[in-house]
mmCIF file of C-alpha atoms and ligand atoms in Angstrom:
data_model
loop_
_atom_site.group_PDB
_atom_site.id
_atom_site.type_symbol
_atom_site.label_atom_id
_atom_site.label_comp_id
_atom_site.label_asym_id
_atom_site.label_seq_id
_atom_site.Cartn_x
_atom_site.Cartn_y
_atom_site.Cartn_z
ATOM 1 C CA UNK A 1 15.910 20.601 -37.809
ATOM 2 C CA UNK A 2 12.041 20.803 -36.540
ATOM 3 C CA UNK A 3 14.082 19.066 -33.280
ATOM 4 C CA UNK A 4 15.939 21.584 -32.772
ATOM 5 C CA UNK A 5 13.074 24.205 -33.476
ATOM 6 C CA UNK A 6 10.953 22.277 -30.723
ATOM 7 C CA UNK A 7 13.677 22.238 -28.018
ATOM 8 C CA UNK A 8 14.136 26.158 -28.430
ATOM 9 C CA UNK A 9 10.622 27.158 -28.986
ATOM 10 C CA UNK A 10 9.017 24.558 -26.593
ATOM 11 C CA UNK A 11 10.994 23.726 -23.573
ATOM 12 C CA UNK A 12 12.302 26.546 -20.897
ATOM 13 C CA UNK A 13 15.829 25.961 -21.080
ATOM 14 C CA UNK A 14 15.654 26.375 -25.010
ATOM 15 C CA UNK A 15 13.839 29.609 -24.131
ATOM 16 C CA UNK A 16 16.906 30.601 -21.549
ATOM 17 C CA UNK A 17 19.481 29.979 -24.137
ATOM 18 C CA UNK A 18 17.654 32.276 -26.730
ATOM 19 C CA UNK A 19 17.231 35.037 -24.108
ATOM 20 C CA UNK A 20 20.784 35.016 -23.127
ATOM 21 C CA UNK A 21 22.494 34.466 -26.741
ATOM 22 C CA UNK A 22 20.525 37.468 -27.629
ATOM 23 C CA UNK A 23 21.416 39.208 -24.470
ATOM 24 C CA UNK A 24 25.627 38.789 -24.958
ATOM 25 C CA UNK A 25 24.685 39.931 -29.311
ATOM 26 C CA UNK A 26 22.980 42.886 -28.064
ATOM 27 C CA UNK A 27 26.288 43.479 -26.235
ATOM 28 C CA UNK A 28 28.615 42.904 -28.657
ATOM 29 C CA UNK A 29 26.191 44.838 -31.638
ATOM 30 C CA UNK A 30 26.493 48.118 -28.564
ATOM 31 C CA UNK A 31 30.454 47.266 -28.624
ATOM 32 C CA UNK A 32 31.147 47.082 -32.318
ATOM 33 C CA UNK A 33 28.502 50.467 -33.254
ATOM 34 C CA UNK A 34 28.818 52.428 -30.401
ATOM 35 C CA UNK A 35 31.398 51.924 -28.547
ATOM 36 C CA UNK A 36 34.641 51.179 -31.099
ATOM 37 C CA UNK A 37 33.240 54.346 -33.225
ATOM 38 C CA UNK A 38 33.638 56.463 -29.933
ATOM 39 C CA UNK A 39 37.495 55.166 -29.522
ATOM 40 C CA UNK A 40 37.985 55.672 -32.736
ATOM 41 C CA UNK A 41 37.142 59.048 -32.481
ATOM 42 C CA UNK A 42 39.245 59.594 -29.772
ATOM 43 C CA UNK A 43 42.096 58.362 -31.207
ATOM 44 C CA UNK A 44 42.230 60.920 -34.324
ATOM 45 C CA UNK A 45 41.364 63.535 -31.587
ATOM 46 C CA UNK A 46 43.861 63.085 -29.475
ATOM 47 C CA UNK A 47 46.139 62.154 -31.402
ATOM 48 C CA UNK A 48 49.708 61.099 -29.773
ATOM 49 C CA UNK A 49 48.355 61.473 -26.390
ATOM 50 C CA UNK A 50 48.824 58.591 -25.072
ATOM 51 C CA UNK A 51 47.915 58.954 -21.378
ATOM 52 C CA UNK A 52 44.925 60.456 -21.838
ATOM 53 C CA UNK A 53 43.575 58.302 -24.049
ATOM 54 C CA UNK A 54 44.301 55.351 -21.749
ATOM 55 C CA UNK A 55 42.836 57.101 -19.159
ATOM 56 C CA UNK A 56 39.526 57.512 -21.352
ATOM 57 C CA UNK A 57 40.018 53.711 -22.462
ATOM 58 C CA UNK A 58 39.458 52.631 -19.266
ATOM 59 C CA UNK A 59 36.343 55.146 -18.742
ATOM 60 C CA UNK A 60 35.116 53.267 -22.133
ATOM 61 C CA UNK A 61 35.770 49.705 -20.779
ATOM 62 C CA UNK A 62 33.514 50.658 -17.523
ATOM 63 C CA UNK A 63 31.229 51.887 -19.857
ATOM 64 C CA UNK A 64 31.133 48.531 -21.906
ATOM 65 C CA UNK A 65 30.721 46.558 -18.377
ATOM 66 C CA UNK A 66 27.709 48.330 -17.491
ATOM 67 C CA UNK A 67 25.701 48.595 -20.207
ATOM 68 C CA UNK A 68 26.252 44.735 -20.591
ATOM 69 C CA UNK A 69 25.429 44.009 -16.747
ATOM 70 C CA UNK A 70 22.328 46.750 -17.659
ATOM 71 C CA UNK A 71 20.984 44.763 -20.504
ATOM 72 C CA UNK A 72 21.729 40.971 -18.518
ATOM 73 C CA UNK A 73 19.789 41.881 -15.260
ATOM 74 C CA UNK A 74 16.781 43.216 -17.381
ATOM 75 C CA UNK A 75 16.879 39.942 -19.639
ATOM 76 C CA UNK A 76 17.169 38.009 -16.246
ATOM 77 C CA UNK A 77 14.607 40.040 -14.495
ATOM 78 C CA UNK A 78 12.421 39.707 -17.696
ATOM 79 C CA UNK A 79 12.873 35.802 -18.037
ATOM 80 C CA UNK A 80 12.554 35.126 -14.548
ATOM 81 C CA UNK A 81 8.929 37.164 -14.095
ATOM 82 C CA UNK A 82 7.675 35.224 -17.284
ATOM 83 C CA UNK A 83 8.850 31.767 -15.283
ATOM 84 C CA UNK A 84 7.609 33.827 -11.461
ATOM 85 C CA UNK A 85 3.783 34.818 -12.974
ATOM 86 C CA UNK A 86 3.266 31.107 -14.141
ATOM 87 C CA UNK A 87 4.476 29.441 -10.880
ATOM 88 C CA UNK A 88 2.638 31.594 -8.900
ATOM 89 C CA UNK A 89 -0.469 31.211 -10.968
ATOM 90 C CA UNK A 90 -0.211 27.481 -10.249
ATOM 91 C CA UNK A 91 0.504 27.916 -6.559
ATOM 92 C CA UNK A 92 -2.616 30.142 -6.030
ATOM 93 C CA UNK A 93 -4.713 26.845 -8.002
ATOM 94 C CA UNK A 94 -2.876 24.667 -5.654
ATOM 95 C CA UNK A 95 -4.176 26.370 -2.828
ATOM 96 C CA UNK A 96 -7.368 26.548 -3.823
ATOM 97 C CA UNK A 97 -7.496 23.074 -4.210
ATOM 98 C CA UNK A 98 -6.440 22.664 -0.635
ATOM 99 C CA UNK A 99 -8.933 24.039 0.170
ATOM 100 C CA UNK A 100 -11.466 21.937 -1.650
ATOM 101 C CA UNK A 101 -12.472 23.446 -4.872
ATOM 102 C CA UNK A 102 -11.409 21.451 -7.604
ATOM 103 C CA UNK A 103 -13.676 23.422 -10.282
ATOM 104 C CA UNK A 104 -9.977 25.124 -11.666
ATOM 105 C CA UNK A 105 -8.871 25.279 -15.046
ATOM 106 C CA UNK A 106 -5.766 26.863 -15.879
ATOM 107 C CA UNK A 107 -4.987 28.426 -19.614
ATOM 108 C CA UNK A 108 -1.668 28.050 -21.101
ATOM 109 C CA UNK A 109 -1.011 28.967 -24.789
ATOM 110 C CA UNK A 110 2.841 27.674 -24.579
ATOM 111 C CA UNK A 111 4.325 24.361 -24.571
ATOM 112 C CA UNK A 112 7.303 24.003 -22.345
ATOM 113 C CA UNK A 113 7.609 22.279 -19.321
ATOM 114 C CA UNK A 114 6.083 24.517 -17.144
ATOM 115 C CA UNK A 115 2.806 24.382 -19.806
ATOM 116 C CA UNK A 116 3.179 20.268 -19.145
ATOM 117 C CA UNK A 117 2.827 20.887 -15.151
ATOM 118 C CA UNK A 118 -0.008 23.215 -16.155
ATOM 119 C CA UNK A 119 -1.874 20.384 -18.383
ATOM 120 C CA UNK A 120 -0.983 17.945 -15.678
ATOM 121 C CA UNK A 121 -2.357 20.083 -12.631
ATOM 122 C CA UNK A 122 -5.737 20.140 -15.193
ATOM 123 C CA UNK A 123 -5.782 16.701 -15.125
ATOM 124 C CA UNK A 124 -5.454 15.969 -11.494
ATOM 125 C CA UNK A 125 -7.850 18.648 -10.511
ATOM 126 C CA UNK A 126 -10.606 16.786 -13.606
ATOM 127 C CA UNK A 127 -9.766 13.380 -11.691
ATOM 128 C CA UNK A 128 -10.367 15.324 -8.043
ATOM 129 C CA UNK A 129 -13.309 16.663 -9.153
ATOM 130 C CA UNK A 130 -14.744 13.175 -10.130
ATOM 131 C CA UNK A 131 -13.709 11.088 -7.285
ATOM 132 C CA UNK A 132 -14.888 13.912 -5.495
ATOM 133 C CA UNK A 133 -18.335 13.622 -7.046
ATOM 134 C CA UNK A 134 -18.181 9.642 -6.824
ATOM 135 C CA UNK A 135 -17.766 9.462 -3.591
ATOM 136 C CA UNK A 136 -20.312 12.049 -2.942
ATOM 137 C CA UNK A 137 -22.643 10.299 -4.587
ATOM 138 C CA UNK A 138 -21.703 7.002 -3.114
ATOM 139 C CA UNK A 139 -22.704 8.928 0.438
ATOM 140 C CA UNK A 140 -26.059 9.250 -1.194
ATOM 141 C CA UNK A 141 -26.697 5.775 -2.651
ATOM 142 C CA UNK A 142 -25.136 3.815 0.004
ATOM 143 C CA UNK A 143 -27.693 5.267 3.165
ATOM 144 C CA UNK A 144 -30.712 4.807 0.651
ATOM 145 C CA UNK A 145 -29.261 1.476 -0.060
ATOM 146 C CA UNK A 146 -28.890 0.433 3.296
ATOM 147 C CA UNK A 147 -32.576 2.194 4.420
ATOM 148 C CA UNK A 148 -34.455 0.775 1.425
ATOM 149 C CA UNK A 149 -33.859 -3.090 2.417
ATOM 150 C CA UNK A 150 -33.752 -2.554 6.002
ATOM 151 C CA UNK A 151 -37.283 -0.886 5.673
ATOM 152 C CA UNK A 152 -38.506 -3.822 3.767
ATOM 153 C CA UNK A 153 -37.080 -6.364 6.231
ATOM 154 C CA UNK A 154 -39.008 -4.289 8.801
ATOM 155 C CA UNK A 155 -41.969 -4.095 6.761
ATOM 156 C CA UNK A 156 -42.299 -8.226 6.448
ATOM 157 C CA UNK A 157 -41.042 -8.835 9.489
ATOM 158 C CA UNK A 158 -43.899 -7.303 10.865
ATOM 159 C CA UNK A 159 -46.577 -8.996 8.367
ATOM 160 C CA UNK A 160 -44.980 -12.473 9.438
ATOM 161 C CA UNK A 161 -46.389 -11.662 12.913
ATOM 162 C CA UNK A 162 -49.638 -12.327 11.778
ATOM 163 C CA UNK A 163 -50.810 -15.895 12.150
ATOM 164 C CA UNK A 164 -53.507 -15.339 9.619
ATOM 165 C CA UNK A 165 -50.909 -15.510 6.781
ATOM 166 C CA UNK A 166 -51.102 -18.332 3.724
ATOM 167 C CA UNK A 167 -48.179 -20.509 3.967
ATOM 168 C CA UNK A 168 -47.262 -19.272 0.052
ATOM 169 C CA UNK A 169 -47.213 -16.017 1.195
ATOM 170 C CA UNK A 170 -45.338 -16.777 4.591
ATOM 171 C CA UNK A 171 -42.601 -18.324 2.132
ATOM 172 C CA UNK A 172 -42.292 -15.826 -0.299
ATOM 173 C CA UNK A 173 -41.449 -12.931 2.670
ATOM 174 C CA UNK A 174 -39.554 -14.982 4.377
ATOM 175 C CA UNK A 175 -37.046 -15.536 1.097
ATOM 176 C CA UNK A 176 -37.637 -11.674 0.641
ATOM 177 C CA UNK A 177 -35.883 -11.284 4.105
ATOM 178 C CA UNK A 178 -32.903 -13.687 3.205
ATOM 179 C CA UNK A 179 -32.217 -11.729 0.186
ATOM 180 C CA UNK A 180 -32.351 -8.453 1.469
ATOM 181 C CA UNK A 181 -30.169 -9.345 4.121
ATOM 182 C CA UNK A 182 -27.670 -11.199 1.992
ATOM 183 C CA UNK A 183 -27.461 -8.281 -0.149
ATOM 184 C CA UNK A 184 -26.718 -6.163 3.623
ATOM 185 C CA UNK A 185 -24.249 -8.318 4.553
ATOM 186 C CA UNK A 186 -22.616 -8.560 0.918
ATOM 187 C CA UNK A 187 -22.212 -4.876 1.303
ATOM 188 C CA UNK A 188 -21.037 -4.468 4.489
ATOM 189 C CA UNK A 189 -18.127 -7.277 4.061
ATOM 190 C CA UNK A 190 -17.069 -5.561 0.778
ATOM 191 C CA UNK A 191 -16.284 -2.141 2.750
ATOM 192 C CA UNK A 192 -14.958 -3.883 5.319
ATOM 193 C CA UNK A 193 -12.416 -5.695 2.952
ATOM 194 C CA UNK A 194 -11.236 -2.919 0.830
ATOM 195 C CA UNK A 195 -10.584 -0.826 3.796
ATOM 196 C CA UNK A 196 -8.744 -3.938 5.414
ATOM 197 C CA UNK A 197 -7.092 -4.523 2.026
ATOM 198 C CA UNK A 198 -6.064 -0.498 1.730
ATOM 199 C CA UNK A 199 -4.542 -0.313 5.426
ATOM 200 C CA UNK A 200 -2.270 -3.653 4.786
ATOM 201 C CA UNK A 201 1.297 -3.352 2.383
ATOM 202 C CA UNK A 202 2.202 -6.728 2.609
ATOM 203 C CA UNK A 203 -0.284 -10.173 2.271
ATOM 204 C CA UNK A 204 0.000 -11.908 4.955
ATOM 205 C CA UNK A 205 -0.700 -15.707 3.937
ATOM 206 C CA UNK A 206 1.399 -16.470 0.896
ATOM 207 C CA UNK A 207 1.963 -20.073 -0.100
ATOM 208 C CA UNK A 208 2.487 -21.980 -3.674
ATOM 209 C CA UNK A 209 -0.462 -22.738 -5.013
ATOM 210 C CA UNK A 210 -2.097 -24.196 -8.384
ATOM 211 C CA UNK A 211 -2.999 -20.806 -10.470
ATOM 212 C CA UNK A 212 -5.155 -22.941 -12.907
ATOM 213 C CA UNK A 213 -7.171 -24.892 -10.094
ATOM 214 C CA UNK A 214 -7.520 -21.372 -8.186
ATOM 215 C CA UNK A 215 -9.952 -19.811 -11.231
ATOM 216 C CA UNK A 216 -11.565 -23.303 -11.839
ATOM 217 C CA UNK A 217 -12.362 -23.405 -8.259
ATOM 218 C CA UNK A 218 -14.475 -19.440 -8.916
ATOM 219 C CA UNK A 219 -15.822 -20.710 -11.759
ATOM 220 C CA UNK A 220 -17.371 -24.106 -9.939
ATOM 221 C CA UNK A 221 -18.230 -21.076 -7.487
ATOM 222 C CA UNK A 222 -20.300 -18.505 -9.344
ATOM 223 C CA UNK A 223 -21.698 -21.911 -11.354
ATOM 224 C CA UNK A 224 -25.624 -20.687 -10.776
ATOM 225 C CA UNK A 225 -25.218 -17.631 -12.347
ATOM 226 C CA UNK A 226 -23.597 -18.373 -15.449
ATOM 227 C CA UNK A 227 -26.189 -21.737 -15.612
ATOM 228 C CA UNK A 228 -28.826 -19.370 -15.700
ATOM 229 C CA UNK A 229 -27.609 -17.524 -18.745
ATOM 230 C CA UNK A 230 -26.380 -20.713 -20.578
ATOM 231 C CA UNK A 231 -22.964 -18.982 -20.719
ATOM 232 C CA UNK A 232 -20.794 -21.431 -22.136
ATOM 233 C CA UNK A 233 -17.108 -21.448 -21.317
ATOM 234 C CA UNK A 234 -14.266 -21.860 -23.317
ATOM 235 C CA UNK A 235 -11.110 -22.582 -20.742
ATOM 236 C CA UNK A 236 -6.902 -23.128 -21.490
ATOM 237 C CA UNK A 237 -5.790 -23.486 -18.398
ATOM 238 C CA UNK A 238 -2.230 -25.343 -18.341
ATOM 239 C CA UNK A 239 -0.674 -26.086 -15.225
ATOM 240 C CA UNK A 240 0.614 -22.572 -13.391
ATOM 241 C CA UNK A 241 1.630 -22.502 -10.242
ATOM 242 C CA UNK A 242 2.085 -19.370 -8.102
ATOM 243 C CA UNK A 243 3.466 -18.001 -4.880
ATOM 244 C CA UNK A 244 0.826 -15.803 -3.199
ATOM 245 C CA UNK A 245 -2.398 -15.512 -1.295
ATOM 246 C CA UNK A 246 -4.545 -18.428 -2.447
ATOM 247 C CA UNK A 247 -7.841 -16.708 -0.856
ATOM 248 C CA UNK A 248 -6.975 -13.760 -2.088
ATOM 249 C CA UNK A 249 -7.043 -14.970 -5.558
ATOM 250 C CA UNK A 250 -10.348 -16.413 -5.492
ATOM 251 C CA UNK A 251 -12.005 -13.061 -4.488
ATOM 252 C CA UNK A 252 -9.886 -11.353 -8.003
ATOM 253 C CA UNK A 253 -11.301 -14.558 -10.526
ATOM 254 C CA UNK A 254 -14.692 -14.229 -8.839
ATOM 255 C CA UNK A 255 -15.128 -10.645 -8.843
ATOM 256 C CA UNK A 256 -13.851 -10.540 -12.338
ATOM 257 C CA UNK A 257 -15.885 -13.300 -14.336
ATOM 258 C CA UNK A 258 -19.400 -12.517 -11.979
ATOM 259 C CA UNK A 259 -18.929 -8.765 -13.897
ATOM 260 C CA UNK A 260 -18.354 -11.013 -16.467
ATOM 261 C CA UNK A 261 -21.516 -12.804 -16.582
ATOM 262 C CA UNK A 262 -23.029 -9.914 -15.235
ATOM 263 C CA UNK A 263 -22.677 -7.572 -18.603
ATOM 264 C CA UNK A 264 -23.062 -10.560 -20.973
ATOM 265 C CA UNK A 265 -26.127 -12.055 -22.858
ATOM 266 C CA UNK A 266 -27.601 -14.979 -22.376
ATOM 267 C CA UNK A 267 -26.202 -17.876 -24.824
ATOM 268 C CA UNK A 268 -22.702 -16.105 -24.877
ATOM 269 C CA UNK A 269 -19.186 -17.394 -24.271
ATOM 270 C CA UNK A 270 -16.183 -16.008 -21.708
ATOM 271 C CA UNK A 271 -12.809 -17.042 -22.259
ATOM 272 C CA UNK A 272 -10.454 -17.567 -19.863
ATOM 273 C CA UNK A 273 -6.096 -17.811 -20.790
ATOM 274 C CA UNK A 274 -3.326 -18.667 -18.887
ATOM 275 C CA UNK A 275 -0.206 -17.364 -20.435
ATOM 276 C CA UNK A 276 3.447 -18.111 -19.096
ATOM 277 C CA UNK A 277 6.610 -16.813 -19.775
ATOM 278 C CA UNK A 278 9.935 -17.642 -18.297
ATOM 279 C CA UNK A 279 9.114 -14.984 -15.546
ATOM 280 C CA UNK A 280 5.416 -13.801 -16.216
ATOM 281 C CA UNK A 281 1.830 -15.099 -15.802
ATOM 282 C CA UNK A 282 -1.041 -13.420 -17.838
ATOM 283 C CA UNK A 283 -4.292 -14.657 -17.335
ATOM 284 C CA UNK A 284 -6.692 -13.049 -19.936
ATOM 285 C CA UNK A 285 -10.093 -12.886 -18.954
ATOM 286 C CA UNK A 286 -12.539 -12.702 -22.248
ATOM 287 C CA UNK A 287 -16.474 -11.453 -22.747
ATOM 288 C CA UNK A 288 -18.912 -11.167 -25.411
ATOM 289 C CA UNK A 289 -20.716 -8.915 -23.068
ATOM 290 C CA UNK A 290 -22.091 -4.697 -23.215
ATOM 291 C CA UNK A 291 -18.164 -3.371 -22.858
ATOM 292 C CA UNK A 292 -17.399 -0.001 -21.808
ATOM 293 C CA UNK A 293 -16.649 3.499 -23.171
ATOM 294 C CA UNK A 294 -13.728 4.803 -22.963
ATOM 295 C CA UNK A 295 -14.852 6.977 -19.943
ATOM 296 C CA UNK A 296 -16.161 4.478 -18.073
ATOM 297 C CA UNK A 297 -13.069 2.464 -18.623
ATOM 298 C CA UNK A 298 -11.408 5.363 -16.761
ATOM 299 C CA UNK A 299 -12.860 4.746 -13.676
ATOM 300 C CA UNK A 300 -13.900 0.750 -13.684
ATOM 301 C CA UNK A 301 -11.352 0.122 -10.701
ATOM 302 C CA UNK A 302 -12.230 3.135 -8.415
ATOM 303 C CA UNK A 303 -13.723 2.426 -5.400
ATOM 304 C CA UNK A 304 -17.482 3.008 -5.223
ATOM 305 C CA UNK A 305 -17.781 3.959 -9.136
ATOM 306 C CA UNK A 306 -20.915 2.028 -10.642
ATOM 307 C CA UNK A 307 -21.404 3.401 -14.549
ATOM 308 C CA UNK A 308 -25.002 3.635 -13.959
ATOM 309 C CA UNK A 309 -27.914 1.167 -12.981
ATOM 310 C CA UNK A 310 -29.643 1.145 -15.725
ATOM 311 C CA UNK A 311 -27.328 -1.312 -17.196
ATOM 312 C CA UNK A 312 -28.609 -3.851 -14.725
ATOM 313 C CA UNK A 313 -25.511 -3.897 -12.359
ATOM 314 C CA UNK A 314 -26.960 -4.399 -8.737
ATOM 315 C CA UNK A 315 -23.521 -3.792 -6.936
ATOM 316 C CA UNK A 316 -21.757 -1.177 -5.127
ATOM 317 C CA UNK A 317 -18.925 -0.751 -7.479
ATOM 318 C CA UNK A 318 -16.050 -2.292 -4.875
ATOM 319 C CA UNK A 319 -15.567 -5.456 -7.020
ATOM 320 C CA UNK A 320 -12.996 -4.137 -9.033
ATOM 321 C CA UNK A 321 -11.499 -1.837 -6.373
ATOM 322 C CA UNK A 322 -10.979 -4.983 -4.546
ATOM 323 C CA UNK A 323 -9.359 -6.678 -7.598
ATOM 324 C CA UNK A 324 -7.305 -4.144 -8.126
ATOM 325 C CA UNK A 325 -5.679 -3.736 -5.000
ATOM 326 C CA UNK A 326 -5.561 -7.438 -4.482
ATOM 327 C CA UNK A 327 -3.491 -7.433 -7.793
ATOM 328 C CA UNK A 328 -1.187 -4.740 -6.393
ATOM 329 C CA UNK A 329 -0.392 -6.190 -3.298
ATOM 330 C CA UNK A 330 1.065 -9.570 -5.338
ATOM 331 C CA UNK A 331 3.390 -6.910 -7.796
ATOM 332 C CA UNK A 332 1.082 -7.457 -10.552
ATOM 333 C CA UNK A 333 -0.909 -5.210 -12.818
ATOM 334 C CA UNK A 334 -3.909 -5.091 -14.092
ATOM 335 C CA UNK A 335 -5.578 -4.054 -17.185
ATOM 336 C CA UNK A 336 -8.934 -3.721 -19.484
ATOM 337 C CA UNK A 337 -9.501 -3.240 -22.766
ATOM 338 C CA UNK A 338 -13.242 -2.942 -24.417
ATOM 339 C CA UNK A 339 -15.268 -2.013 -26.859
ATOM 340 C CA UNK A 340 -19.138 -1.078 -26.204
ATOM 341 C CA UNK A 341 -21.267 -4.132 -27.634
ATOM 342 C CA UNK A 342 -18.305 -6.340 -28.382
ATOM 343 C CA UNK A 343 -16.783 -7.721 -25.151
ATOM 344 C CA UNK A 344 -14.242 -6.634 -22.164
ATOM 345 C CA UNK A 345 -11.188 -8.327 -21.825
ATOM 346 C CA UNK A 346 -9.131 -8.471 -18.317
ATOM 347 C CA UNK A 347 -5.356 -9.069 -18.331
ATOM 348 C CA UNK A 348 -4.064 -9.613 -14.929
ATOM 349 C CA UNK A 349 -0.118 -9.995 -15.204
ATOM 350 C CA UNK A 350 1.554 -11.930 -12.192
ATOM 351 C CA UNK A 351 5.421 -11.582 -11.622
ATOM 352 C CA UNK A 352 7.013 -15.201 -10.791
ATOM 353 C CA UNK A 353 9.542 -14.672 -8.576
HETATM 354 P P1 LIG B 1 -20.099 -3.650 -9.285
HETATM 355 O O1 LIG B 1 -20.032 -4.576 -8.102
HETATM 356 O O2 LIG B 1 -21.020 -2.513 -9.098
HETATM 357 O O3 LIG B 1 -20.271 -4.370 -10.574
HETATM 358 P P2 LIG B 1 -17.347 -3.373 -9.980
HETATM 359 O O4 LIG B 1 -16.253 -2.644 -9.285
HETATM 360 O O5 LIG B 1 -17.224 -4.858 -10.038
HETATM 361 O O6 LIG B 1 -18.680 -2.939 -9.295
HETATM 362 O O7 LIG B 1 -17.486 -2.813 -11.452
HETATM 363 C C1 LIG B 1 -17.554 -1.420 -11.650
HETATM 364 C C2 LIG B 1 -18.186 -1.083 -12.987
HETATM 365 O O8 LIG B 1 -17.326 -1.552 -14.048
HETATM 366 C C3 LIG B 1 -19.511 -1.781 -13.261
HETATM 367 O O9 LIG B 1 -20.580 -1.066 -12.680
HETATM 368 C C4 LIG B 1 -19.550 -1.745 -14.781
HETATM 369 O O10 LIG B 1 -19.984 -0.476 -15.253
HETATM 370 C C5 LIG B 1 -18.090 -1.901 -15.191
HETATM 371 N N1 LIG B 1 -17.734 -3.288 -15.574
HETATM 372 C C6 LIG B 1 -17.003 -4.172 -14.854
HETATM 373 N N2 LIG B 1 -16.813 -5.326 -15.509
HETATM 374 C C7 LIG B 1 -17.449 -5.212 -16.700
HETATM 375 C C8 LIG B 1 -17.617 -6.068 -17.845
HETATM 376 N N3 LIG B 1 -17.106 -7.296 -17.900
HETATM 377 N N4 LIG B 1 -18.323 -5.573 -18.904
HETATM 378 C C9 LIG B 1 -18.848 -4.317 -18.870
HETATM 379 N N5 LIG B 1 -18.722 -3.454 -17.823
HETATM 380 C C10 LIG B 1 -18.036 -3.892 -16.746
#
């Protein structure tokens, strides 16, 4: 019963089948009070006369066609200015946001399906207006990013030209240099492989390869970092193999658990899953690490979105971008799920083909 209430009360062709049903019983209500009195009047009046009262009968029947065709063009006309004022009301937003101003909120009290394109045109405009703002603000941090270590490259460079200098001191600006420049060229490889990665449908060098020795390989890789925090890992890894882009793959794993190490305590554990089914591979990547609100959790995999730096993260918030796209050029999927001061797990589902 409340299904049927829903369908007529909160979707538009509900809403067109009340209009007209009421429509063809204001009709007949016209018919049976207005109309069949008047014949019935004429009949007693006229009496046995026949003609004329055919005659008038067919006046009557005219009169019955028009008052119905009157009352179905206003109900049309009246339905189809309620459906008019909403898509034009959306149109104007849509142009507006053509034109770059995504600070638009539309109101809508009802809840059929123009009210869903209403709540869904919200939405986009709320996710415009953020990317908008991230990448903004990626414009911002990137050229003081890329001025504040080239001015300090500059700066010791120049002290280095004087022979006067301790050889401590020498040292320590020299390995000042190498970082700075690292951290340069770190940058400018990441931009240059998500916009290689974004321009490209297909991946070029596919072959079989072992899944399992792939993420043992970025684990041996990132081994420093995770040494430095005493993260201990905990590893069930059966033999997987997999058709696609062994390189590739590499880049996802490392991305994925240096984050991981990244946002995790010293003394802490990550877990790391393979999973297979007859035609799927899940690899579940596991923290005991800050996690993520909700919000953030939103926007982890957006290109240039960083949460903020005071949680310690010195990237440029490609990482995931990069992971992400990686993921969707093998047919896979990715996904996060967190909780803030518990841990963040990645599941990365593969498709074995
Ligand atoms: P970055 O290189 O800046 O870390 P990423 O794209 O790799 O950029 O990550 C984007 C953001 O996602 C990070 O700044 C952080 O806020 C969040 N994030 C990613 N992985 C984790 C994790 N394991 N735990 C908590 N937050 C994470």
């Amino acid at each position: 019963m409340r299904k049927i209430y829903n369908y007529f009360r909160n979707t538009l062709q509900g809403k067109i089948i009340i209009y007209f049903f009421t429509t063809i019983l204001l009709s007949n209500i016209i018919t049976f009070f207005v109309v069949s009195p008047i014949i019935n009047k004429m009949i007693s009046k006229n009496g046995k006369n026949l003609i004329l009262l055919l005659k008038e009968f067919h006046g009557i029947k005219f009169l019955i066609l028009s008052i119905s065709f009157i009352i179905c063009v206003t109900s049309l006309c009246f339905i189809s200015t309620i459906v008019v004022k909403e898509i034009k009301k959306i149109t104007k937003a849509m142009n507006e946001v053509a034109e770059g101003n995504f600070d638009i909120y539309l109101q809508t009290k009802e809840k059929d399906e123009i009210a869903q394109l209403i709540f869904h045109f919200n939405e986009m405009t709320k996710k415009l207006k953020n990317t908008a703002y991230i990448q903004k603000d990626f414009v911002n941090n990137i050229s003081h990013e890329l001025k504040t270590p080239i001015a300090s490259i500059q700066g010791f460079a120049k002290i280095l030209k004087n022979n006067n200098l301790k050889d401590k001191d020498r040292e320590e600006y020299i390995n000042i240099i190498i970082d700075e420049s690292k951290r340069l060229e770190n940058l400018s490889s990441n931009i240059l492989r998500i916009s290689k990665l974004e321009n490209q449908d297909v991946l070029e060098n596919q072959s079989k390869f072992s899944l399992d020795e792939n993420i043992r390989k970025s684990i041996l890789l990132l081994q420093n970092k995770w040494i430095e925090k005493n993260i201990d890992f905990n590893l069930n890894l059966p033999k997987t193999y997999y058709y696609g882009d062994e390189e590739l793959f590499i880049q996802v794993w490392t991305n994925i658990i240096e984050n991981a190490i990244k946002f995790s305590n010293e003394n802490t554990q990550i877990k790391i899953n393979i999973e297979k089914s007859i035609d799927l591979i899940k690899v579940y990547i596991e923290d005991e690490g800050i996690g993520m609100t909700d919000e953030v959790k939103e926007y982890i995999f957006d290109k240039f979105y960083q949460e903020d730096n005071s949680r310690g993260s010195k990237g440029y918030g490609l990482g995931l971008a990069i992971v992400k796209r990686i993921v969707e050029l093998s047919n896979g999927k990715i996904d996060v799920e967190s909780e803030v001061n518990k841990g963040s797990r990645f599941i990365i589902s593969l498709r074995m083909d």
